[in-house]
PDB file of C-alpha atoms in Angstrom:
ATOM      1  CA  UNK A 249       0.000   0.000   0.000  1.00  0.00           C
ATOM      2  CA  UNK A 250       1.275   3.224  -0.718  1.00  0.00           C
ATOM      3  CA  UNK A 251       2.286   5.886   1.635  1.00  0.00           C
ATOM      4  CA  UNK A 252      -0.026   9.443   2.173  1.00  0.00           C
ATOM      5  CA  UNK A 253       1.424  12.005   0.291  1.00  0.00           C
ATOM      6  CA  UNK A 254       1.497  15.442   1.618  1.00  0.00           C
ATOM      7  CA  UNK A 255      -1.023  16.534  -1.303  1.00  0.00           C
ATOM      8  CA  UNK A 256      -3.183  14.070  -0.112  1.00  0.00           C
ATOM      9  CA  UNK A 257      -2.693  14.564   3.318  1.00  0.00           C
ATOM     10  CA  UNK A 258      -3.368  18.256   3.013  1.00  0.00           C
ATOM     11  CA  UNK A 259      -6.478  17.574   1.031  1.00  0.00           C
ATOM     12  CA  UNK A 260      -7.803  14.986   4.078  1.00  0.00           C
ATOM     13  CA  UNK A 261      -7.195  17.727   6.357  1.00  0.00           C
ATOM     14  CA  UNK A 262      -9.478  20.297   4.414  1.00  0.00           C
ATOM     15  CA  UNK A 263     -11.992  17.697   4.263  1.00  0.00           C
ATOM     16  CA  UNK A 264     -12.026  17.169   7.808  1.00  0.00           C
ATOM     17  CA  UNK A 265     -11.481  20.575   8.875  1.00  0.00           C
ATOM     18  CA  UNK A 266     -15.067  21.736   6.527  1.00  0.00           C
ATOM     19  CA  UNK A 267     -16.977  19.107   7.817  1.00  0.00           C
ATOM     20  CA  UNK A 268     -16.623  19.129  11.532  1.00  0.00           C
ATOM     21  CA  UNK A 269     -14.137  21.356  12.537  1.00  0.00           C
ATOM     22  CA  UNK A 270     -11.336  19.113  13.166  1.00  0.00           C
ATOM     23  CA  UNK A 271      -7.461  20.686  12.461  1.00  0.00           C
ATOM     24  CA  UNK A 272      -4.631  18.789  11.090  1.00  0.00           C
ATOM     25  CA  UNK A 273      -1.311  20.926  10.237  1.00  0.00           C
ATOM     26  CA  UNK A 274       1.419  19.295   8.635  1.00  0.00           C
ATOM     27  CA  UNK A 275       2.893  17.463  12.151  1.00  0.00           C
ATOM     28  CA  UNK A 276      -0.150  15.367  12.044  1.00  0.00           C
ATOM     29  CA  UNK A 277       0.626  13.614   8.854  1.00  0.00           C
ATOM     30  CA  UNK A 278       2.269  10.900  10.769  1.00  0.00           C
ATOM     31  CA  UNK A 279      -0.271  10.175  13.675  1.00  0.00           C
ATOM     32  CA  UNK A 280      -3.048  10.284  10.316  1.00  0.00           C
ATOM     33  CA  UNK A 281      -1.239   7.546   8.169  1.00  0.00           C
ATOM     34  CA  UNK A 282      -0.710   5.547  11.424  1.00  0.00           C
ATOM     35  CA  UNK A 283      -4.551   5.571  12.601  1.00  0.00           C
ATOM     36  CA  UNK A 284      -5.801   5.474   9.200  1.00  0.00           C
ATOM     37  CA  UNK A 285      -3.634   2.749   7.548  1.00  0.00           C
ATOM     38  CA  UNK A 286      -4.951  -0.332   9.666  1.00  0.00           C
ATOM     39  CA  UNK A 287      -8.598   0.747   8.460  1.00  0.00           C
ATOM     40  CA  UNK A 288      -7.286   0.563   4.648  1.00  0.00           C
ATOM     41  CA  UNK A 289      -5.594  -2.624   4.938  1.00  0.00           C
ATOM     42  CA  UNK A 290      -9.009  -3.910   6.490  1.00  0.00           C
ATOM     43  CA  UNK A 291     -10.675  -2.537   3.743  1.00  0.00           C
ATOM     44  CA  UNK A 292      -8.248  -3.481   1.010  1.00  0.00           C
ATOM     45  CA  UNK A 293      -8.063  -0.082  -0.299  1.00  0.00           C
ATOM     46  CA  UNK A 294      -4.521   0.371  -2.130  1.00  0.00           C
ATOM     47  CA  UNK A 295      -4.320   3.690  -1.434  1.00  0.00           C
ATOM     48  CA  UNK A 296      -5.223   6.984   0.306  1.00  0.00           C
ATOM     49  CA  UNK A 297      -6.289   8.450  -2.704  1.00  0.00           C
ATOM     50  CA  UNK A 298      -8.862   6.008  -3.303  1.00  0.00           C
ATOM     51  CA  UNK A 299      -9.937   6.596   1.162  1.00  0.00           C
ATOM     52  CA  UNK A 300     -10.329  10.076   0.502  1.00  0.00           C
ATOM     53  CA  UNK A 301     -12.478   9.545  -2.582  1.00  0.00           C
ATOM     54  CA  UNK A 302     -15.032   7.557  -0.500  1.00  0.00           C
ATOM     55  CA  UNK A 303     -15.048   9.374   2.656  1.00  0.00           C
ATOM     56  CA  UNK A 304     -15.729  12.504   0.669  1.00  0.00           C
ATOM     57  CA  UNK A 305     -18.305  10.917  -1.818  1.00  0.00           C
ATOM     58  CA  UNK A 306     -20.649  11.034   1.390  1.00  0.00           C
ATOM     59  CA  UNK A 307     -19.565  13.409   4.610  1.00  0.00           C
ATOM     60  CA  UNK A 308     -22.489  12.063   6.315  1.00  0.00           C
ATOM     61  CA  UNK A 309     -21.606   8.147   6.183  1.00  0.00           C
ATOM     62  CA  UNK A 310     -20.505   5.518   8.099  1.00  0.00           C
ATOM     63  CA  UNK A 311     -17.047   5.692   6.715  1.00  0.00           C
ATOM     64  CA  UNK A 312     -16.244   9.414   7.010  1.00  0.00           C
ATOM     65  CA  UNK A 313     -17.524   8.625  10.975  1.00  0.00           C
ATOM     66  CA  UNK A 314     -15.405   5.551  11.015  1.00  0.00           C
ATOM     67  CA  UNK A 315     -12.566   8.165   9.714  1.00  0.00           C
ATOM     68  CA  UNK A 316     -13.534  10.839  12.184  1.00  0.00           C
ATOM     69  CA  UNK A 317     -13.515   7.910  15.344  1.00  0.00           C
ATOM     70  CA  UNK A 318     -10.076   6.475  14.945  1.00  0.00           C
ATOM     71  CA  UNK A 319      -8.410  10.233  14.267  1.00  0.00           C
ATOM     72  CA  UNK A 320     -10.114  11.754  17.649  1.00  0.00           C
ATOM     73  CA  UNK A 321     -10.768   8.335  20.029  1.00  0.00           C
ATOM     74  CA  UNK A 322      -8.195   8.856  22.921  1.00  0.00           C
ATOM     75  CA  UNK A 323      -8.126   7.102  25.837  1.00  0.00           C
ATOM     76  CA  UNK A 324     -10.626   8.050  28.801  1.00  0.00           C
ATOM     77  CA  UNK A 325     -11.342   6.077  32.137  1.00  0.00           C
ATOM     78  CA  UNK A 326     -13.803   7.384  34.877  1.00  0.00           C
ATOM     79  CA  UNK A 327     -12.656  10.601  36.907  1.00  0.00           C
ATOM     80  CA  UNK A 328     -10.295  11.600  34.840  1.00  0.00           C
ATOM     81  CA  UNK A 329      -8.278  15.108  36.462  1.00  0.00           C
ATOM     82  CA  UNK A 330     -10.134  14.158  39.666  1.00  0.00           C
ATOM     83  CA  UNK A 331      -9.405  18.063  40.752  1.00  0.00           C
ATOM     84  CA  UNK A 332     -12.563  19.103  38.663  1.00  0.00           C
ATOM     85  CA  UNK A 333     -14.628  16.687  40.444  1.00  0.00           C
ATOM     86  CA  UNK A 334     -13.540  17.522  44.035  1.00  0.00           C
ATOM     87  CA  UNK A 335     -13.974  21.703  42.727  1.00  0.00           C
ATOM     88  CA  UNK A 336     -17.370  20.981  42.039  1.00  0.00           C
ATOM     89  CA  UNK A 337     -18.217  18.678  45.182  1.00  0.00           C
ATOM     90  CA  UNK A 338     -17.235  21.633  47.202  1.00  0.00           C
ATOM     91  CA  UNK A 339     -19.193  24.222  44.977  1.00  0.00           C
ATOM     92  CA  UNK A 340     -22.212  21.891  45.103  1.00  0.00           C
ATOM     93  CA  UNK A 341     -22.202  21.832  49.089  1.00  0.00           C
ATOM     94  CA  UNK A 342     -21.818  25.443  49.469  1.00  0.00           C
ATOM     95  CA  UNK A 343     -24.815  26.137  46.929  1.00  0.00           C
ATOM     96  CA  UNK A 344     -27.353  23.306  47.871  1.00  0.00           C
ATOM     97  CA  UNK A 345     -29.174  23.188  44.649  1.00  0.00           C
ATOM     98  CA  UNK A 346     -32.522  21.350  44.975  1.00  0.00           C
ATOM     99  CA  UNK A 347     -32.124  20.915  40.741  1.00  0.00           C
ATOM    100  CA  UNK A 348     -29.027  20.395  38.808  1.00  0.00           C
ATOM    101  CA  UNK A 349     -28.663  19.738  35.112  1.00  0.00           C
ATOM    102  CA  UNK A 350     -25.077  18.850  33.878  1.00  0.00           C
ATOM    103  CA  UNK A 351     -23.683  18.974  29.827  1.00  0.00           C
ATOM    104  CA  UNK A 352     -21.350  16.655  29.367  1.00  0.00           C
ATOM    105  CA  UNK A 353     -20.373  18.198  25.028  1.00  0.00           C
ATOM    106  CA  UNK A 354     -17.453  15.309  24.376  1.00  0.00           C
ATOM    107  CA  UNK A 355     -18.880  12.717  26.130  1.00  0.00           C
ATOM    108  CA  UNK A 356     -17.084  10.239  24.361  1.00  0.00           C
ATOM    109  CA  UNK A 357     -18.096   6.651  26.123  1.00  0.00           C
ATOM    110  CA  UNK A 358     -19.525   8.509  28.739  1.00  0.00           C
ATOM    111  CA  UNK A 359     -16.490   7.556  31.352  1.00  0.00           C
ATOM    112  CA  UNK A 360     -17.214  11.598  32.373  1.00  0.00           C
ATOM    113  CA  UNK A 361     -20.867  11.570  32.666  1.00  0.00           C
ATOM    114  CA  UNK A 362     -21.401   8.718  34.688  1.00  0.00           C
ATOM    115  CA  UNK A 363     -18.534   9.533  36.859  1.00  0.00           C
ATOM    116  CA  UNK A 364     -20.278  13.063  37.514  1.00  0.00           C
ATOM    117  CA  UNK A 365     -23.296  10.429  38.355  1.00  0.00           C
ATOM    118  CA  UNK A 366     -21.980   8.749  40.976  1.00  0.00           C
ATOM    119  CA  UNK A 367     -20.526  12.503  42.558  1.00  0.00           C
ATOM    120  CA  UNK A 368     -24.281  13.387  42.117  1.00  0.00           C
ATOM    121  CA  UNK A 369     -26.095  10.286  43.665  1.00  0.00           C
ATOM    122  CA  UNK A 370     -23.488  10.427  46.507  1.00  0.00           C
ATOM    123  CA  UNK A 371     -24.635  14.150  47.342  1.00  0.00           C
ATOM    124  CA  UNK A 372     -28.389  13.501  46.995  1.00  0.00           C
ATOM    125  CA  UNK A 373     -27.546  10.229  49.249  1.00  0.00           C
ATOM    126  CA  UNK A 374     -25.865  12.995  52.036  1.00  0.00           C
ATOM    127  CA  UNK A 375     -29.125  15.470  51.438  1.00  0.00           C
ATOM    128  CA  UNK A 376     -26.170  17.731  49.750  1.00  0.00           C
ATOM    129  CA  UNK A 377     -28.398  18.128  46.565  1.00  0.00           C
ATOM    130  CA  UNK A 378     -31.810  17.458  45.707  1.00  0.00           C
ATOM    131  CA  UNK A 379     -33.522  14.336  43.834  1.00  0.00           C
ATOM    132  CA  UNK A 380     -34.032  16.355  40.664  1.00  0.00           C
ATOM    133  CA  UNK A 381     -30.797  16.289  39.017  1.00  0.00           C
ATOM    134  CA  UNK A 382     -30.330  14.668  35.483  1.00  0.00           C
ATOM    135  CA  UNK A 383     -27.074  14.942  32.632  1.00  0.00           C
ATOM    136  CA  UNK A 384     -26.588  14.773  28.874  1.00  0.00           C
ATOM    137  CA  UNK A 385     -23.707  13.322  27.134  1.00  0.00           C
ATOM    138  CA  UNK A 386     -23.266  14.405  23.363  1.00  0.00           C
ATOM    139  CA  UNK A 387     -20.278  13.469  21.139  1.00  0.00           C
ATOM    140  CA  UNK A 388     -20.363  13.401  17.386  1.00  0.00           C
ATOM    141  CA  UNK A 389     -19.745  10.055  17.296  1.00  0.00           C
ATOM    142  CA  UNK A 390     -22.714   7.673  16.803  1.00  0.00           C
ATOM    143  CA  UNK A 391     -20.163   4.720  17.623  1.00  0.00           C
ATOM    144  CA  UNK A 392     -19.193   5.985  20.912  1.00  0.00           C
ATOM    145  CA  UNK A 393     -22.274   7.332  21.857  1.00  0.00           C
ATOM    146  CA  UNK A 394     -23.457   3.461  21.209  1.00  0.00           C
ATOM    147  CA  UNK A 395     -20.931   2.305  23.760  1.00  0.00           C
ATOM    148  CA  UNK A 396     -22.180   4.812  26.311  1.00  0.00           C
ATOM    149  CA  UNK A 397     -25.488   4.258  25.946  1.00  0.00           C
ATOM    150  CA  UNK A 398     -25.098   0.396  26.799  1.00  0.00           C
ATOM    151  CA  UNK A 399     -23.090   1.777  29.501  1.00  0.00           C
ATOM    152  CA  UNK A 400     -20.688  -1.456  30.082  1.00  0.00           C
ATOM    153  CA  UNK A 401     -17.029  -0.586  30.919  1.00  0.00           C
ATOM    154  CA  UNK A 402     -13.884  -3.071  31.134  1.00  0.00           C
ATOM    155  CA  UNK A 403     -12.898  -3.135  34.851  1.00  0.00           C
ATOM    156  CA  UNK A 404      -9.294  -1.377  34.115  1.00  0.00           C
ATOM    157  CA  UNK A 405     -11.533   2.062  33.056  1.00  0.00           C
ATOM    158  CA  UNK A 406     -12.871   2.475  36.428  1.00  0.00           C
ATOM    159  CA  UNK A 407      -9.423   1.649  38.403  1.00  0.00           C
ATOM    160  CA  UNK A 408     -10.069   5.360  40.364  1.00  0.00           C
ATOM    161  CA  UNK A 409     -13.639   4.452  41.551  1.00  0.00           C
ATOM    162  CA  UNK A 410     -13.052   4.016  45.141  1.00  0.00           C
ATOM    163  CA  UNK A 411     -14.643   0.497  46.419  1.00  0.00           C
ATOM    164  CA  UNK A 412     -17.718   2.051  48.102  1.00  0.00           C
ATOM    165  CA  UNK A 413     -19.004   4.155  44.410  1.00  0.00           C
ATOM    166  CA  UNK A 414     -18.207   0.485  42.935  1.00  0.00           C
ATOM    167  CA  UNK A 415     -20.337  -1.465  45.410  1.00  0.00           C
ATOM    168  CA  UNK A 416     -23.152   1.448  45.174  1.00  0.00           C
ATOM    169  CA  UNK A 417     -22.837   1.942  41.834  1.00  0.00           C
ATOM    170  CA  UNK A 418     -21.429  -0.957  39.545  1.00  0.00           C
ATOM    171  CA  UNK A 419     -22.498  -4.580  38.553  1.00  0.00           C
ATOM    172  CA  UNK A 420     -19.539  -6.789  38.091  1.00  0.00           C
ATOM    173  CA  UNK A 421     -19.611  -9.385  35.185  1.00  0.00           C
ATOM    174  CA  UNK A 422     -19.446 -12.855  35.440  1.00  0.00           C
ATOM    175  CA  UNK A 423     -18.766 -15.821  33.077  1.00  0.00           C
ATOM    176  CA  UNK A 424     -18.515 -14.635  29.642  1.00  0.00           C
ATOM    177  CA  UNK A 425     -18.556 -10.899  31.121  1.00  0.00           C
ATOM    178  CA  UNK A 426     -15.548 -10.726  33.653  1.00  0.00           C
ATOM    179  CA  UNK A 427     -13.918  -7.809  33.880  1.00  0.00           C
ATOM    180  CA  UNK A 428     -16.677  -6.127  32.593  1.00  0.00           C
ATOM    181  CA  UNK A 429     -18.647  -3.596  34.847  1.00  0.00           C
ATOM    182  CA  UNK A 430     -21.916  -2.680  33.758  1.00  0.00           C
ATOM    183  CA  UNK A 431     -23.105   1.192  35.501  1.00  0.00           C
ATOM    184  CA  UNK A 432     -26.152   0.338  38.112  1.00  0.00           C
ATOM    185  CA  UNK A 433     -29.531   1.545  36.113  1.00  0.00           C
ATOM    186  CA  UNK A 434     -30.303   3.710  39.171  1.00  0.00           C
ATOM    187  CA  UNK A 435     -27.634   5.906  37.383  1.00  0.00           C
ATOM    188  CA  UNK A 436     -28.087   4.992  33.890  1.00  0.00           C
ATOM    189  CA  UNK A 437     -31.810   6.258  34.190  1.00  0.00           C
ATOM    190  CA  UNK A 438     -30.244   9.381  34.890  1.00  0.00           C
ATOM    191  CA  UNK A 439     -27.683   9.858  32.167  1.00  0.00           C
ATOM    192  CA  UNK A 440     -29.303  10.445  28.660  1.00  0.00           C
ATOM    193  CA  UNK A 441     -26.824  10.476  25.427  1.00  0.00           C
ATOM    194  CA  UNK A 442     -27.369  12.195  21.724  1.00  0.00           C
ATOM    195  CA  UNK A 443     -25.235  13.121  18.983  1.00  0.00           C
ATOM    196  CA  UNK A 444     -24.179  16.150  18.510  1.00  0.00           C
ATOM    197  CA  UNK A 445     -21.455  18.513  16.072  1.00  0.00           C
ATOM    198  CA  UNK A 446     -19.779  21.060  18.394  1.00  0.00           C
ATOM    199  CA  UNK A 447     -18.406  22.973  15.123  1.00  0.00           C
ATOM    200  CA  UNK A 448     -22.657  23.230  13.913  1.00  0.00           C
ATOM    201  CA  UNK A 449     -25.471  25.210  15.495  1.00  0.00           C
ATOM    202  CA  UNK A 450     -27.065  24.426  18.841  1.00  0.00           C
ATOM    203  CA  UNK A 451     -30.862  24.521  19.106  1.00  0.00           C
ATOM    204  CA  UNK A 452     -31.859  24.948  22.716  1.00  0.00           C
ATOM    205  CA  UNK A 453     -30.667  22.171  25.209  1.00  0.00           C
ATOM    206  CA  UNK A 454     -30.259  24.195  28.156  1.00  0.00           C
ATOM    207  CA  UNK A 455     -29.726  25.467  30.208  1.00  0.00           C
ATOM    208  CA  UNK A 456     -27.192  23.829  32.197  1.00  0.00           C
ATOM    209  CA  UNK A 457     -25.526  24.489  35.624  1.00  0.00           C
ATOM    210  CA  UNK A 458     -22.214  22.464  34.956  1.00  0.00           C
ATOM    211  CA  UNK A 459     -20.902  21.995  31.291  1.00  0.00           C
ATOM    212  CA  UNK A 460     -18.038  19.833  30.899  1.00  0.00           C
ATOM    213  CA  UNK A 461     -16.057  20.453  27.565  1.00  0.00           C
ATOM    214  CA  UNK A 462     -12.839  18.582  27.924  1.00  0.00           C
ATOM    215  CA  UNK A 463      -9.600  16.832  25.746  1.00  0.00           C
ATOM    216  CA  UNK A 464     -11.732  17.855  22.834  1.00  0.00           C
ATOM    217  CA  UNK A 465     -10.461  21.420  21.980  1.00  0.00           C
ATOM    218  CA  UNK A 466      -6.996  20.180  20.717  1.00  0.00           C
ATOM    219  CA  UNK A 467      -8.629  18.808  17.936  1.00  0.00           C
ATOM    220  CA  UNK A 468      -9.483  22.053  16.792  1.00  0.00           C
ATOM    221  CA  UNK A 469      -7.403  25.430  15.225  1.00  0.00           C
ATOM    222  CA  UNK A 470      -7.791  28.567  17.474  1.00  0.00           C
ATOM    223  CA  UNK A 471     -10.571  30.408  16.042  1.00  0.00           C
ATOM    224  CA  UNK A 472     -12.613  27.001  15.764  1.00  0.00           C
ATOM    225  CA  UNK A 473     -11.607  27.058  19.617  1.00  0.00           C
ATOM    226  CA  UNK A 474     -13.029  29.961  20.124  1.00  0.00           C
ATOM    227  CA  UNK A 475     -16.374  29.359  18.476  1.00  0.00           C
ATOM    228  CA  UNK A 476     -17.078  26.333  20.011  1.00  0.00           C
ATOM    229  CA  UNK A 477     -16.214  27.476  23.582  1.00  0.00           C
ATOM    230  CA  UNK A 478     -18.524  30.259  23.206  1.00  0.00           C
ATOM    231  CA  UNK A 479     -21.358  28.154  21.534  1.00  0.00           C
ATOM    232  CA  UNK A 480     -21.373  25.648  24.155  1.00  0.00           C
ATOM    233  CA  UNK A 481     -21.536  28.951  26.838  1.00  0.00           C
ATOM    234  CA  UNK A 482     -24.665  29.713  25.308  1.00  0.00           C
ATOM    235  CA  UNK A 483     -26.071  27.093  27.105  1.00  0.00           C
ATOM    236  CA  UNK A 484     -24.878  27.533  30.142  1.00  0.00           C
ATOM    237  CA  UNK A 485     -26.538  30.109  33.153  1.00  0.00           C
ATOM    238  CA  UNK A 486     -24.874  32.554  34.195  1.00  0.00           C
ATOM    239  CA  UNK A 487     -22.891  31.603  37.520  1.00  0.00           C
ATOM    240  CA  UNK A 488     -22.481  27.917  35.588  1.00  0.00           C
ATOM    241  CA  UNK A 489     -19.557  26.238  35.971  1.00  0.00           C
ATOM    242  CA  UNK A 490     -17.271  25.584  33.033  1.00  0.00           C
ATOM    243  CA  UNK A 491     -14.609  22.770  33.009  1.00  0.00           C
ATOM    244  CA  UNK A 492     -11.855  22.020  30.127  1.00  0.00           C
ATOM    245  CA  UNK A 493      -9.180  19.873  30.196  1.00  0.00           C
ATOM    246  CA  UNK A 494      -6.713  21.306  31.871  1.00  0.00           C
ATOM    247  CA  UNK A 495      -3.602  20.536  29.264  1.00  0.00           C
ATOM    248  CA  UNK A 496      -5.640  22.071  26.604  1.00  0.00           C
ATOM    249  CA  UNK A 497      -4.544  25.984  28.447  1.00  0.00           C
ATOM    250  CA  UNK A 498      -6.314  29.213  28.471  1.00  0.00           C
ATOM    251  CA  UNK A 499      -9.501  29.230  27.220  1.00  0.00           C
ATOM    252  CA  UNK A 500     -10.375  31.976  24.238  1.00  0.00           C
ATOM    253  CA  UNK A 501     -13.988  33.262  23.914  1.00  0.00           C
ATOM    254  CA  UNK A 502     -15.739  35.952  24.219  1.00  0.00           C
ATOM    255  CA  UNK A 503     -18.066  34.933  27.305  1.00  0.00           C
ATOM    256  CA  UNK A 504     -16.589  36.120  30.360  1.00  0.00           C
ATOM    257  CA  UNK A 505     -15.646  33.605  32.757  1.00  0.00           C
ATOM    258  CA  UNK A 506     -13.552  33.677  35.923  1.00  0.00           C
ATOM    259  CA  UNK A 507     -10.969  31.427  36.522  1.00  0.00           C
ATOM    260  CA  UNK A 508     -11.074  29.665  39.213  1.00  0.00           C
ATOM    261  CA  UNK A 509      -8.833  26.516  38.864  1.00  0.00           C
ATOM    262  CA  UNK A 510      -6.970  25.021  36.220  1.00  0.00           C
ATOM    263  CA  UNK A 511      -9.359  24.236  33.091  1.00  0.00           C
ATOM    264  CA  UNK A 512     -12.166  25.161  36.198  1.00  0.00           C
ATOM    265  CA  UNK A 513     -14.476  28.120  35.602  1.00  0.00           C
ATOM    266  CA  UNK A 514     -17.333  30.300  36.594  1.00  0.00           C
ATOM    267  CA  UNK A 515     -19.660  31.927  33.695  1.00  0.00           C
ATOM    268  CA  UNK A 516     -19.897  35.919  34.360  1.00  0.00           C
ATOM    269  CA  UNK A 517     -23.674  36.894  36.405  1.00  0.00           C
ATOM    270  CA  UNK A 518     -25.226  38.793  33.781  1.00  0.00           C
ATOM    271  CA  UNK A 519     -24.816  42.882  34.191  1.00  0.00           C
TER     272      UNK A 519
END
């Protein structure tokens, strides 16, 4: 099979970049030969040429998602930067909200929304929060968003639960299953999933007190960045906390926000 040109490369990169926002500059060639090649091989397509030619004969496909999964799948595992969650335990039990609704925009799997679950049922369990508290996951990938929505986990992704959220909240596979953990319905009844393209429009979801938006900005150039941050803010209320990852650095937008941790913020009161 032949190599990916830089022509071609450049020309993938365009292609992704008009369709959902991703951004590949010319150090990315490597890391998009090495994710794409395996798929080509499994196809038995000879080329990249011929890959770009049927990703781009239909943007809304399988394939181009296929494409768009293996060049922005990383790993994730459940309270990932566990800073964020302790920030917002203590935020949570100085504000005593009898409703909460949470945004979880690149849910991925959904490792990060049911992990703000079991923070959640754990407060309502202490009287810390009321009963009426719910969370969306959105990611634009159908395949993922599949995955989360059966809401089954191998055992390694949860190695930071602590043994009491695993007894509460986690069914442990047997037989055919070990070393799966499937998350307890009494959370999964909670967590609702849809897919969604941070890089297109949003119609009304909120509004949200908590919006997490993390590891998914690096995918994106800097004024993409800044669009996307300050679409998602739209559906946020004012005094909402924001979280991004907290490698991804200073968040650009126009929304005011104060800082208040690393990738941790609070959405301006409105004048």
């Amino acid at each position: 099979m032949s190599g990916l040109s830089d022509g071609t490369f450049r020309e993938f990169a365009a292609l992704m970049h008009a369709a959902v926002g991703l951004s590949f500059n010319d150090s990315k060639k490597a890391l998009v030969s090495s994710r794409l090649t395996p798929r080509l091989r499994r196809l038995e397509i000879e080329d990249f040429d011929a890959y770009l030619a049927l990703i781009a004969g239909d943007p809304q496909g399988e394939e181009f998602q296929t494409a768009v999964d293996l060049l922005t799948t990383n790993e994730t595992y459940f309270f990932r930067e566990p800073a964020h969650y302790e920030l917002l335990q203590r935020e949570l039990l100085a504000e005593r909200p009898r409703t909460l609704a949470v945004w979880s925009a690149a849910a991925s799997f959904g490792d990060e929304a049911y992990s703000t679950a079991m923070l959640l049922a754990d407060l309502q369990q202490q009287g810390s929060i009321g009963a009426d508290w719910t969370i969306l996951g959105t990611d634009i990938s159908d395949r993922v968003l599949r995955s989360a929505c059966a809401a089954v986990y191998p055992q390694e992704r949860l190695r930071d639960v602590t043994p009491q959220r695993l007894k509460r909240y986690c069914l442990r596979g047997e037989g055919e299953s070990e070393g799966l953990v499937q998350m307890h319905p009494k959370l999964s009844e909670r967590v609702r999933f849809g897919q969604l393209n941070l890089c297109q429009p949003i119609e009304t979801i909120g509004p949200f007190d908590v919006v997490f938006l993390r590891n998914v900005l690096i995918y994106f150039d800097a004024e993409t960045k800044r669009a996307v941050v300050d679409r998602v803010l739209t559906q946020l209320r004012p005094g909402g906390l924001f979280f991004t990852g907290t490698a991804e650095g200073r968040v650009s937008c126009a929304t005011p926000l104060q800082a208040l941790a690393p990738g941790a913020f609070r959405k301006a009161l409105a004048a």
